[in-house]
Amino acid sequence: MAATIRDVAQASGVHVSTVSRTFSAPHLVNAETRTRVLAVAENLGYRPNRAARALTTGRTHNLGLIVADISNPFFPPLIKAAQAHARARDYHVFVADTDEDPQVEEELIQTLTKQVDGVLLCSPRLSNRAIERLRADVPFVVVNRRVKGMPTILMDVGQGARLAIEHLTRLGHRRIALLSGPGGSWTSGEMREAAAAMDGVDLVILGPNAPTEQGGLAVAAEVIASGATGVLAYNDLVAIGLIEGLYERGVRVPGDISVVGVDDIVSGRLNRPKLTTVAMPTAAAGRMAVDLLLQSVDDGATPTLITLETGLVVRESTGEARS
Amino acid sequence: MAATIRDVAQASGVHVSTVSRTFSAPHLVNAETRTRVLAVAENLGYRPNRAARALTTGRTHNLGLIVADISNPFFPPLIKAAQAHARARDYHVFVADTDEDPQVEEELIQTLTKQVDGVLLCSPRLSNRAIERLRADVPFVVVNRRVKGMPTILMDVGQGARLAIEHLTRLGHRRIALLSGPGGSWTSGEMREAAAAMDGVDLVILGPNAPTEQGGLAVAAEVIASGATGVLAYNDLVAIGLIEGLYERGVRVPGDISVVGVDDIVSGRLNRPKLTTVAMPTAAAGRMAVDLLLQSVDDGATPTLITLETGLVVRESTGEARS
């Protein structure tokens, strides 16, 4: 068994509350006692219980990070950047996965808020109204959703969609299919809006689609039937699944149809053809979200909005339209 | 602000400790008071603080799950299965990522142990001795590492390695390269041991390799130089990177070299050629690990060892050896 606070109290000849104060409010303990308690604690390998300390100081030094689907390779670089950045500031990040389910998301938020100092909510599937209802408990930072009055990090996927579609039209594509994502996705809405506002594009919107390879496989026949020669997929997983689905139907990429993904995940770089994609600044978003959240924890939330640029990475899955 | 325990106490006309007891030990509160407190709490939207409840009941109803690298697609199916299984038992799972770093792993374990009721340690990179030192604080279950006296779930990757190598020898391959994984990996050791014990195989061991696509890309030239015509890679990511590295050097898979991966991740099914691989029972392991852990939490740890079978999935990346 690890040493308890009682062991330390006994070995130091002080009351348990003195040991507790030594860790939670050292300035209230006289120097000699403090030194003795700390030496005994170190000797016994005692680590102050964060749960107990949290009750005194109101700080757990934990942050929660909620993602829609931990198996989507979009999230790990964000999670890892947030974890490393938080660790350097003496905070731990615990990750919870909502399985793309708004109800699980709400439940997890409600549980987490009592156990952490703040929550990063990434690509939520909850409605804005539901998020606004929840936010009173602890500071929140939202990534990839605009919620009024809350600190927010957005990746400008609308700009990325415009770059992708310009790239396709410059290659001679006129009829372009946009594969939208899940219903609750802000990213998907932004892409749709940006695409619809562009001139000289004959746009077909197909979806909603599951944000997975399966989603891309499932929409392949519809893409062929649509007559589009250029495709902007909701994300790289959908693009990779689509390419496989087209290939199974004898349609070549980019020979017959050009495909652009979004996210720039690693497997898109190793796919054959290598994926042309909109690169998302996920690591930067993870770091900035932690900074914003710790600001909120320390000084109260200010409704900051940070928008990060996206960029187009041209590889092998796009080419000239058949003339 | 959310309602606090003080708000509930004041509005119910009872002492704070009575509110606390109502949630942590309801049988100690008389029925009339209990009903009143619960009604007030519901009215005010008060949720009992788990940190506070943990001090009374000794239970947080949280489990920690520590993985070596959240971006390795081997882990998400295990994480998701563990989360869903735990959720159905009123436990939340918080995930932490060690970035393949034994020091970070040790630090995370030490922090987590004070905040959760038990820890699932998946594919640890710490030495057995370090794990044995740590285990006293809370119940642990270890996945894919054999630690004496601890509840353990193993996936029988040695059996999978034998199946893979038999498959290769049946296709006429004699010289077979085994690409080992990171130094601290139990899985890698099991594969090496199983391969070395097989008759009629001319075995070359190359590594250690990073357990990523980059690791596979980096070892491609060495694989060609080794003269092996069959390869068993540490995992699917290494296999996918290797295939890309071979392709860049004009070596075809499976025409020139056959490649088998381990894990059966989704992108291996979409890779071209589709990957022959050892399927790992990750979801079952996640569920069983939660069951074992909750048993330990309730009744104390018993040193159970569960070994799960693996299987070979033959797809397109393996073929007849050139004669």
PDB file of C-alpha atoms in Angstrom, chain A residues 46-304:
ATOM      1  CA  TYR A  46       3.459   9.906   0.079  1.00  0.00           C
ATOM      2  CA  ARG A  47       1.799  11.756  -2.801  1.00  0.00           C
ATOM      3  CA  PRO A  48      -0.903  14.254  -1.833  1.00  0.00           C
ATOM      4  CA  ASN A  49      -4.276  13.116  -3.033  1.00  0.00           C
ATOM      5  CA  ARG A  50      -5.372  15.393  -5.814  1.00  0.00           C
ATOM      6  CA  ALA A  51      -9.006  14.718  -5.081  1.00  0.00           C
ATOM      7  CA  ALA A  52      -8.486  15.961  -1.531  1.00  0.00           C
ATOM      8  CA  ARG A  53      -6.386  18.889  -2.672  1.00  0.00           C
ATOM      9  CA  ALA A  54      -9.086  19.779  -5.189  1.00  0.00           C
ATOM     10  CA  LEU A  55     -11.586  20.249  -2.352  1.00  0.00           C
ATOM     11  CA  THR A  56      -9.279  22.732  -0.641  1.00  0.00           C
ATOM     12  CA  THR A  57      -7.820  24.640  -3.571  1.00  0.00           C
ATOM     13  CA  GLY A  58     -10.661  24.130  -6.019  1.00  0.00           C
ATOM     14  CA  ARG A  59      -8.110  22.927  -8.602  1.00  0.00           C
ATOM     15  CA  THR A  60      -7.682  19.414  -9.906  1.00  0.00           C
ATOM     16  CA  HIS A  61      -4.933  20.284 -12.410  1.00  0.00           C
ATOM     17  CA  ASN A  62      -6.768  18.074 -14.849  1.00  0.00           C
ATOM     18  CA  LEU A  63      -8.301  19.076 -18.152  1.00  0.00           C
ATOM     19  CA  GLY A  64     -10.870  17.084 -20.040  1.00  0.00           C
ATOM     20  CA  LEU A  65     -10.721  16.695 -23.804  1.00  0.00           C
ATOM     21  CA  ILE A  66     -13.802  15.437 -25.554  1.00  0.00           C
ATOM     22  CA  VAL A  67     -13.603  14.183 -29.118  1.00  0.00           C
ATOM     23  CA  ALA A  68     -16.229  12.772 -31.444  1.00  0.00           C
ATOM     24  CA  ASP A  69     -14.260   9.677 -32.456  1.00  0.00           C
ATOM     25  CA  ILE A  70     -10.840   8.733 -31.173  1.00  0.00           C
ATOM     26  CA  SER A  71     -10.372   6.368 -34.109  1.00  0.00           C
ATOM     27  CA  ASN A  72     -10.535   9.216 -36.611  1.00  0.00           C
ATOM     28  CA  PRO A  73      -6.857  10.050 -37.292  1.00  0.00           C
ATOM     29  CA  PHE A  74      -7.772  13.728 -37.419  1.00  0.00           C
ATOM     30  CA  PHE A  75      -7.880  13.860 -33.611  1.00  0.00           C
ATOM     31  CA  PRO A  76      -4.628  12.248 -32.364  1.00  0.00           C
ATOM     32  CA  PRO A  77      -2.302  15.062 -33.483  1.00  0.00           C
ATOM     33  CA  LEU A  78      -4.605  17.544 -31.733  1.00  0.00           C
ATOM     34  CA  ILE A  79      -4.774  15.377 -28.605  1.00  0.00           C
ATOM     35  CA  LYS A  80      -1.017  14.849 -28.501  1.00  0.00           C
ATOM     36  CA  ALA A  81      -0.240  18.534 -28.955  1.00  0.00           C
ATOM     37  CA  ALA A  82      -2.748  19.492 -26.250  1.00  0.00           C
ATOM     38  CA  GLN A  83      -1.350  16.848 -23.864  1.00  0.00           C
ATOM     39  CA  ALA A  84       2.265  17.910 -24.321  1.00  0.00           C
ATOM     40  CA  HIS A  85       1.399  21.597 -23.987  1.00  0.00           C
ATOM     41  CA  ALA A  86      -0.688  20.995 -20.858  1.00  0.00           C
ATOM     42  CA  ARG A  87       1.938  18.700 -19.317  1.00  0.00           C
ATOM     43  CA  ALA A  88       4.515  21.486 -19.593  1.00  0.00           C
ATOM     44  CA  ARG A  89       2.097  23.618 -17.522  1.00  0.00           C
ATOM     45  CA  ASP A  90       1.559  20.938 -14.840  1.00  0.00           C
ATOM     46  CA  TYR A  91      -1.847  19.892 -16.163  1.00  0.00           C
ATOM     47  CA  HIS A  92      -2.905  16.446 -17.249  1.00  0.00           C
ATOM     48  CA  VAL A  93      -5.299  15.880 -20.096  1.00  0.00           C
ATOM     49  CA  PHE A  94      -7.798  13.054 -19.958  1.00  0.00           C
ATOM     50  CA  VAL A  95      -9.492  12.129 -23.177  1.00  0.00           C
ATOM     51  CA  ALA A  96     -13.037  10.875 -23.582  1.00  0.00           C
ATOM     52  CA  ASP A  97     -14.671   9.683 -26.785  1.00  0.00           C
ATOM     53  CA  THR A  98     -18.348  10.342 -27.570  1.00  0.00           C
ATOM     54  CA  ASP A  99     -18.624   7.852 -30.432  1.00  0.00           C
ATOM     55  CA  GLU A 100     -20.250  10.569 -32.599  1.00  0.00           C
ATOM     56  CA  ASP A 101     -23.262  10.399 -30.247  1.00  0.00           C
ATOM     57  CA  PRO A 102     -24.650  13.759 -28.981  1.00  0.00           C
ATOM     58  CA  GLN A 103     -26.260  12.057 -25.979  1.00  0.00           C
ATOM     59  CA  VAL A 104     -23.033  10.406 -24.848  1.00  0.00           C
ATOM     60  CA  GLU A 105     -21.359  13.757 -25.428  1.00  0.00           C
ATOM     61  CA  GLU A 106     -23.756  15.524 -23.067  1.00  0.00           C
ATOM     62  CA  GLU A 107     -23.377  12.808 -20.428  1.00  0.00           C
ATOM     63  CA  LEU A 108     -19.580  12.894 -20.591  1.00  0.00           C
ATOM     64  CA  ILE A 109     -19.524  16.676 -20.311  1.00  0.00           C
ATOM     65  CA  GLN A 110     -21.727  16.537 -17.238  1.00  0.00           C
ATOM     66  CA  THR A 111     -19.490  13.968 -15.555  1.00  0.00           C
ATOM     67  CA  LEU A 112     -16.226  15.592 -16.528  1.00  0.00           C
ATOM     68  CA  THR A 113     -17.135  19.103 -15.436  1.00  0.00           C
ATOM     69  CA  LYS A 114     -17.027  18.114 -11.763  1.00  0.00           C
ATOM     70  CA  GLN A 115     -13.626  16.473 -12.044  1.00  0.00           C
ATOM     71  CA  VAL A 116     -11.527  18.792 -14.129  1.00  0.00           C
ATOM     72  CA  ASP A 117     -10.692  22.480 -14.193  1.00  0.00           C
ATOM     73  CA  GLY A 118     -11.761  22.951 -17.777  1.00  0.00           C
ATOM     74  CA  VAL A 119     -12.969  21.149 -20.867  1.00  0.00           C
ATOM     75  CA  LEU A 120     -11.842  21.202 -24.489  1.00  0.00           C
ATOM     76  CA  LEU A 121     -14.738  20.289 -26.699  1.00  0.00           C
ATOM     77  CA  CYS A 122     -13.512  19.273 -30.141  1.00  0.00           C
ATOM     78  CA  SER A 123     -15.826  19.060 -33.153  1.00  0.00           C
ATOM     79  CA  PRO A 124     -18.942  18.688 -30.979  1.00  0.00           C
ATOM     80  CA  ARG A 125     -22.042  17.050 -32.385  1.00  0.00           C
ATOM     81  CA  LEU A 126     -24.321  18.687 -29.802  1.00  0.00           C
ATOM     82  CA  SER A 127     -26.403  21.662 -30.898  1.00  0.00           C
ATOM     83  CA  ASN A 128     -25.194  25.146 -29.944  1.00  0.00           C
ATOM     84  CA  ARG A 129     -28.173  25.505 -27.614  1.00  0.00           C
ATOM     85  CA  ALA A 130     -27.217  22.357 -25.731  1.00  0.00           C
ATOM     86  CA  ILE A 131     -23.620  23.561 -25.416  1.00  0.00           C
ATOM     87  CA  GLU A 132     -24.734  26.978 -24.146  1.00  0.00           C
ATOM     88  CA  ARG A 133     -26.866  25.310 -21.489  1.00  0.00           C
ATOM     89  CA  LEU A 134     -23.900  23.259 -20.268  1.00  0.00           C
ATOM     90  CA  ARG A 135     -21.188  25.831 -20.192  1.00  0.00           C
ATOM     91  CA  ALA A 136     -21.838  27.359 -16.784  1.00  0.00           C
ATOM     92  CA  ASP A 137     -20.166  24.596 -14.756  1.00  0.00           C
ATOM     93  CA  VAL A 138     -16.504  24.947 -15.726  1.00  0.00           C
ATOM     94  CA  PRO A 139     -14.616  26.881 -18.396  1.00  0.00           C
ATOM     95  CA  PHE A 140     -14.950  25.464 -21.881  1.00  0.00           C
ATOM     96  CA  VAL A 141     -13.039  26.002 -25.065  1.00  0.00           C
ATOM     97  CA  VAL A 142     -14.687  24.836 -28.251  1.00  0.00           C
ATOM     98  CA  VAL A 143     -12.720  23.697 -31.274  1.00  0.00           C
ATOM     99  CA  ASN A 144     -14.374  23.723 -34.704  1.00  0.00           C
ATOM    100  CA  ARG A 145     -17.763  25.054 -33.691  1.00  0.00           C
ATOM    101  CA  ARG A 146     -18.806  28.654 -33.265  1.00  0.00           C
ATOM    102  CA  VAL A 147     -20.709  29.106 -30.003  1.00  0.00           C
ATOM    103  CA  LYS A 148     -21.644  32.682 -29.101  1.00  0.00           C
ATOM    104  CA  GLY A 149     -19.728  34.122 -26.152  1.00  0.00           C
ATOM    105  CA  MET A 150     -17.401  31.136 -25.707  1.00  0.00           C
ATOM    106  CA  PRO A 151     -13.652  30.953 -26.326  1.00  0.00           C
ATOM    107  CA  THR A 152     -13.342  29.260 -29.669  1.00  0.00           C
ATOM    108  CA  ILE A 153     -10.683  27.927 -32.002  1.00  0.00           C
ATOM    109  CA  LEU A 154     -11.751  27.511 -35.588  1.00  0.00           C
ATOM    110  CA  MET A 155      -9.808  25.971 -38.436  1.00  0.00           C
ATOM    111  CA  ASP A 156     -10.851  27.876 -41.535  1.00  0.00           C
ATOM    112  CA  VAL A 157     -12.103  24.946 -43.530  1.00  0.00           C
ATOM    113  CA  GLY A 158     -14.250  27.282 -45.683  1.00  0.00           C
ATOM    114  CA  GLN A 159     -11.049  28.807 -47.018  1.00  0.00           C
ATOM    115  CA  GLY A 160      -9.654  25.306 -47.559  1.00  0.00           C
ATOM    116  CA  ALA A 161     -12.772  24.280 -49.473  1.00  0.00           C
ATOM    117  CA  ARG A 162     -12.406  27.327 -51.729  1.00  0.00           C
ATOM    118  CA  LEU A 163      -8.741  26.478 -52.424  1.00  0.00           C
ATOM    119  CA  ALA A 164      -9.696  22.891 -53.239  1.00  0.00           C
ATOM    120  CA  ILE A 165     -12.493  23.862 -55.600  1.00  0.00           C
ATOM    121  CA  GLU A 166     -10.342  26.500 -57.335  1.00  0.00           C
ATOM    122  CA  HIS A 167      -7.694  23.809 -57.807  1.00  0.00           C
ATOM    123  CA  LEU A 168     -10.312  21.524 -59.395  1.00  0.00           C
ATOM    124  CA  THR A 169     -11.768  24.222 -61.687  1.00  0.00           C
ATOM    125  CA  ARG A 170      -8.264  25.216 -62.791  1.00  0.00           C
ATOM    126  CA  LEU A 171      -7.807  21.585 -63.881  1.00  0.00           C
ATOM    127  CA  GLY A 172     -10.929  21.953 -66.040  1.00  0.00           C
ATOM    128  CA  HIS A 173     -13.505  20.344 -63.721  1.00  0.00           C
ATOM    129  CA  ARG A 174     -16.945  22.003 -63.891  1.00  0.00           C
ATOM    130  CA  ARG A 175     -19.272  19.555 -62.203  1.00  0.00           C
ATOM    131  CA  ILE A 176     -18.045  19.071 -58.664  1.00  0.00           C
ATOM    132  CA  ALA A 177     -19.497  16.859 -55.933  1.00  0.00           C
ATOM    133  CA  LEU A 178     -19.229  17.901 -52.313  1.00  0.00           C
ATOM    134  CA  LEU A 179     -19.516  14.940 -49.925  1.00  0.00           C
ATOM    135  CA  SER A 180     -20.902  16.389 -46.713  1.00  0.00           C
ATOM    136  CA  GLY A 181     -20.251  14.972 -43.254  1.00  0.00           C
ATOM    137  CA  PRO A 182     -22.432  14.183 -40.220  1.00  0.00           C
ATOM    138  CA  GLY A 183     -25.479  16.369 -39.581  1.00  0.00           C
ATOM    139  CA  GLY A 184     -24.135  18.056 -36.441  1.00  0.00           C
ATOM    140  CA  SER A 185     -20.762  18.964 -37.957  1.00  0.00           C
ATOM    141  CA  TRP A 186     -19.863  22.670 -38.150  1.00  0.00           C
ATOM    142  CA  THR A 187     -17.018  21.833 -40.560  1.00  0.00           C
ATOM    143  CA  SER A 188     -19.439  20.281 -42.997  1.00  0.00           C
ATOM    144  CA  GLY A 189     -21.689  23.350 -42.912  1.00  0.00           C
ATOM    145  CA  GLU A 190     -18.741  25.668 -43.547  1.00  0.00           C
ATOM    146  CA  MET A 191     -17.612  23.633 -46.533  1.00  0.00           C
ATOM    147  CA  ARG A 192     -21.106  23.619 -48.009  1.00  0.00           C
ATOM    148  CA  GLU A 193     -21.467  27.362 -47.561  1.00  0.00           C
ATOM    149  CA  ALA A 194     -18.084  28.150 -49.099  1.00  0.00           C
ATOM    150  CA  ALA A 195     -18.693  25.845 -52.070  1.00  0.00           C
ATOM    151  CA  ALA A 196     -22.187  27.208 -52.733  1.00  0.00           C
ATOM    152  CA  ALA A 197     -20.856  30.788 -52.854  1.00  0.00           C
ATOM    153  CA  MET A 198     -18.370  30.051 -55.656  1.00  0.00           C
ATOM    154  CA  ASP A 199     -19.003  31.135 -59.247  1.00  0.00           C
ATOM    155  CA  GLY A 200     -18.587  28.934 -62.287  1.00  0.00           C
ATOM    156  CA  VAL A 201     -19.091  25.699 -60.368  1.00  0.00           C
ATOM    157  CA  ASP A 202     -21.815  23.184 -61.103  1.00  0.00           C
ATOM    158  CA  LEU A 203     -22.152  21.884 -57.526  1.00  0.00           C
ATOM    159  CA  VAL A 204     -23.775  18.609 -56.416  1.00  0.00           C
ATOM    160  CA  ILE A 205     -24.053  18.011 -52.683  1.00  0.00           C
ATOM    161  CA  LEU A 206     -24.161  14.354 -51.610  1.00  0.00           C
ATOM    162  CA  GLY A 207     -24.760  13.341 -48.004  1.00  0.00           C
ATOM    163  CA  PRO A 208     -24.785  13.403 -45.055  1.00  0.00           C
ATOM    164  CA  ASN A 209     -22.088  10.714 -45.006  1.00  0.00           C
ATOM    165  CA  ALA A 210     -20.476   8.865 -42.114  1.00  0.00           C
ATOM    166  CA  PRO A 211     -17.047  10.511 -41.579  1.00  0.00           C
ATOM    167  CA  THR A 212     -15.257   7.219 -42.175  1.00  0.00           C
ATOM    168  CA  GLU A 213     -13.842   5.043 -44.947  1.00  0.00           C
ATOM    169  CA  GLN A 214     -17.162   3.180 -44.927  1.00  0.00           C
ATOM    170  CA  GLY A 215     -18.934   6.479 -45.624  1.00  0.00           C
ATOM    171  CA  GLY A 216     -16.735   6.982 -48.691  1.00  0.00           C
ATOM    172  CA  LEU A 217     -17.177   3.418 -49.951  1.00  0.00           C
ATOM    173  CA  ALA A 218     -20.946   3.738 -49.582  1.00  0.00           C
ATOM    174  CA  VAL A 219     -21.253   6.940 -51.631  1.00  0.00           C
ATOM    175  CA  ALA A 220     -19.079   5.794 -54.579  1.00  0.00           C
ATOM    176  CA  ALA A 221     -21.958   4.675 -56.820  1.00  0.00           C
ATOM    177  CA  GLU A 222     -23.789   7.943 -56.189  1.00  0.00           C
ATOM    178  CA  VAL A 223     -20.685   9.945 -57.108  1.00  0.00           C
ATOM    179  CA  ILE A 224     -20.421   8.082 -60.425  1.00  0.00           C
ATOM    180  CA  ALA A 225     -24.145   8.578 -61.111  1.00  0.00           C
ATOM    181  CA  SER A 226     -23.875  12.305 -60.367  1.00  0.00           C
ATOM    182  CA  GLY A 227     -21.657  12.883 -63.400  1.00  0.00           C
ATOM    183  CA  ALA A 228     -19.181  14.883 -61.315  1.00  0.00           C
ATOM    184  CA  THR A 229     -15.532  14.677 -62.424  1.00  0.00           C
ATOM    185  CA  GLY A 230     -14.162  16.429 -59.328  1.00  0.00           C
ATOM    186  CA  VAL A 231     -14.940  15.567 -55.705  1.00  0.00           C
ATOM    187  CA  LEU A 232     -14.285  17.367 -52.434  1.00  0.00           C
ATOM    188  CA  ALA A 233     -14.789  14.850 -49.609  1.00  0.00           C
ATOM    189  CA  TYR A 234     -15.733  15.754 -46.035  1.00  0.00           C
ATOM    190  CA  ASN A 235     -12.414  14.336 -44.831  1.00  0.00           C
ATOM    191  CA  ASP A 236      -9.497  12.125 -45.869  1.00  0.00           C
ATOM    192  CA  LEU A 237     -11.105   8.929 -44.564  1.00  0.00           C
ATOM    193  CA  VAL A 238     -14.146   9.510 -46.781  1.00  0.00           C
ATOM    194  CA  ALA A 239     -11.816  10.331 -49.696  1.00  0.00           C
ATOM    195  CA  ILE A 240      -9.793   7.119 -49.188  1.00  0.00           C
ATOM    196  CA  GLY A 241     -12.948   5.001 -48.949  1.00  0.00           C
ATOM    197  CA  LEU A 242     -14.361   6.711 -52.050  1.00  0.00           C
ATOM    198  CA  ILE A 243     -11.196   6.052 -54.072  1.00  0.00           C
ATOM    199  CA  GLU A 244     -11.405   2.375 -53.121  1.00  0.00           C
ATOM    200  CA  GLY A 245     -15.115   2.276 -54.038  1.00  0.00           C
ATOM    201  CA  LEU A 246     -14.443   3.919 -57.421  1.00  0.00           C
ATOM    202  CA  TYR A 247     -11.516   1.558 -58.091  1.00  0.00           C
ATOM    203  CA  GLU A 248     -13.775  -1.462 -57.391  1.00  0.00           C
ATOM    204  CA  ARG A 249     -16.177  -0.102 -60.039  1.00  0.00           C
ATOM    205  CA  GLY A 250     -13.404   0.354 -62.617  1.00  0.00           C
ATOM    206  CA  VAL A 251     -13.264   4.143 -62.250  1.00  0.00           C
ATOM    207  CA  ARG A 252      -9.707   5.485 -62.021  1.00  0.00           C
ATOM    208  CA  VAL A 253      -8.471   8.310 -59.780  1.00  0.00           C
ATOM    209  CA  PRO A 254      -7.368  10.805 -61.062  1.00  0.00           C
ATOM    210  CA  GLY A 255      -7.790   9.495 -64.636  1.00  0.00           C
ATOM    211  CA  ASP A 256     -11.602   9.546 -64.535  1.00  0.00           C
ATOM    212  CA  ILE A 257     -12.422  11.407 -61.343  1.00  0.00           C
ATOM    213  CA  SER A 258     -10.278  13.740 -59.210  1.00  0.00           C
ATOM    214  CA  VAL A 259     -10.649  13.521 -55.431  1.00  0.00           C
ATOM    215  CA  VAL A 260      -9.647  16.021 -52.721  1.00  0.00           C
ATOM    216  CA  GLY A 261      -9.760  15.173 -49.012  1.00  0.00           C
ATOM    217  CA  VAL A 262      -9.594  17.290 -45.870  1.00  0.00           C
ATOM    218  CA  ASP A 263      -7.300  16.880 -42.789  1.00  0.00           C
ATOM    219  CA  ASP A 264      -3.977  15.663 -44.231  1.00  0.00           C
ATOM    220  CA  ILE A 265      -3.818  12.486 -42.160  1.00  0.00           C
ATOM    221  CA  VAL A 266      -0.751  10.270 -42.441  1.00  0.00           C
ATOM    222  CA  SER A 267      -2.419   7.431 -44.324  1.00  0.00           C
ATOM    223  CA  GLY A 268      -3.465   9.850 -47.087  1.00  0.00           C
ATOM    224  CA  ARG A 269       0.231  10.394 -47.763  1.00  0.00           C
ATOM    225  CA  LEU A 270       0.778   6.659 -48.190  1.00  0.00           C
ATOM    226  CA  ASN A 271      -2.405   5.904 -50.100  1.00  0.00           C
ATOM    227  CA  ARG A 272      -1.993   5.182 -53.764  1.00  0.00           C
ATOM    228  CA  PRO A 273      -2.715   7.618 -55.396  1.00  0.00           C
ATOM    229  CA  LYS A 274      -1.364   9.914 -52.681  1.00  0.00           C
ATOM    230  CA  LEU A 275      -4.166  12.189 -51.563  1.00  0.00           C
ATOM    231  CA  THR A 276      -4.548  15.846 -52.523  1.00  0.00           C
ATOM    232  CA  THR A 277      -5.998  17.383 -49.364  1.00  0.00           C
ATOM    233  CA  VAL A 278      -6.764  20.444 -47.267  1.00  0.00           C
ATOM    234  CA  ALA A 279      -4.213  20.511 -44.422  1.00  0.00           C
ATOM    235  CA  MET A 280      -5.745  21.389 -41.058  1.00  0.00           C
ATOM    236  CA  PRO A 281      -3.622  23.043 -38.337  1.00  0.00           C
ATOM    237  CA  THR A 282      -4.563  20.441 -35.741  1.00  0.00           C
ATOM    238  CA  ALA A 283      -1.428  20.581 -33.563  1.00  0.00           C
ATOM    239  CA  ALA A 284      -1.515  24.384 -33.374  1.00  0.00           C
ATOM    240  CA  ALA A 285      -5.220  24.218 -32.539  1.00  0.00           C
ATOM    241  CA  GLY A 286      -4.515  21.772 -29.689  1.00  0.00           C
ATOM    242  CA  ARG A 287      -1.837  24.008 -28.172  1.00  0.00           C
ATOM    243  CA  MET A 288      -3.883  27.209 -28.512  1.00  0.00           C
ATOM    244  CA  ALA A 289      -6.959  25.549 -27.072  1.00  0.00           C
ATOM    245  CA  VAL A 290      -4.978  24.626 -23.942  1.00  0.00           C
ATOM    246  CA  ASP A 291      -3.666  28.205 -23.647  1.00  0.00           C
ATOM    247  CA  LEU A 292      -7.169  29.667 -23.990  1.00  0.00           C
ATOM    248  CA  LEU A 293      -8.571  27.175 -21.517  1.00  0.00           C
ATOM    249  CA  LEU A 294      -5.928  27.863 -18.863  1.00  0.00           C
ATOM    250  CA  GLN A 295      -6.564  31.594 -19.313  1.00  0.00           C
ATOM    251  CA  SER A 296     -10.237  30.933 -18.648  1.00  0.00           C
ATOM    252  CA  VAL A 297      -9.393  28.797 -15.619  1.00  0.00           C
ATOM    253  CA  ASP A 298      -7.138  31.526 -14.172  1.00  0.00           C
ATOM    254  CA  ASP A 299      -8.953  34.708 -15.131  1.00  0.00           C
ATOM    255  CA  GLY A 300     -12.455  33.715 -16.199  1.00  0.00           C
ATOM    256  CA  ALA A 301     -13.602  33.148 -19.744  1.00  0.00           C
ATOM    257  CA  THR A 302     -13.332  35.870 -22.329  1.00  0.00           C
ATOM    258  CA  PRO A 303     -15.081  35.175 -25.604  1.00  0.00           C
ATOM    259  CA  THR A 304     -11.941  35.025 -27.734  1.00  0.00           C
TER     260      THR A 304
END
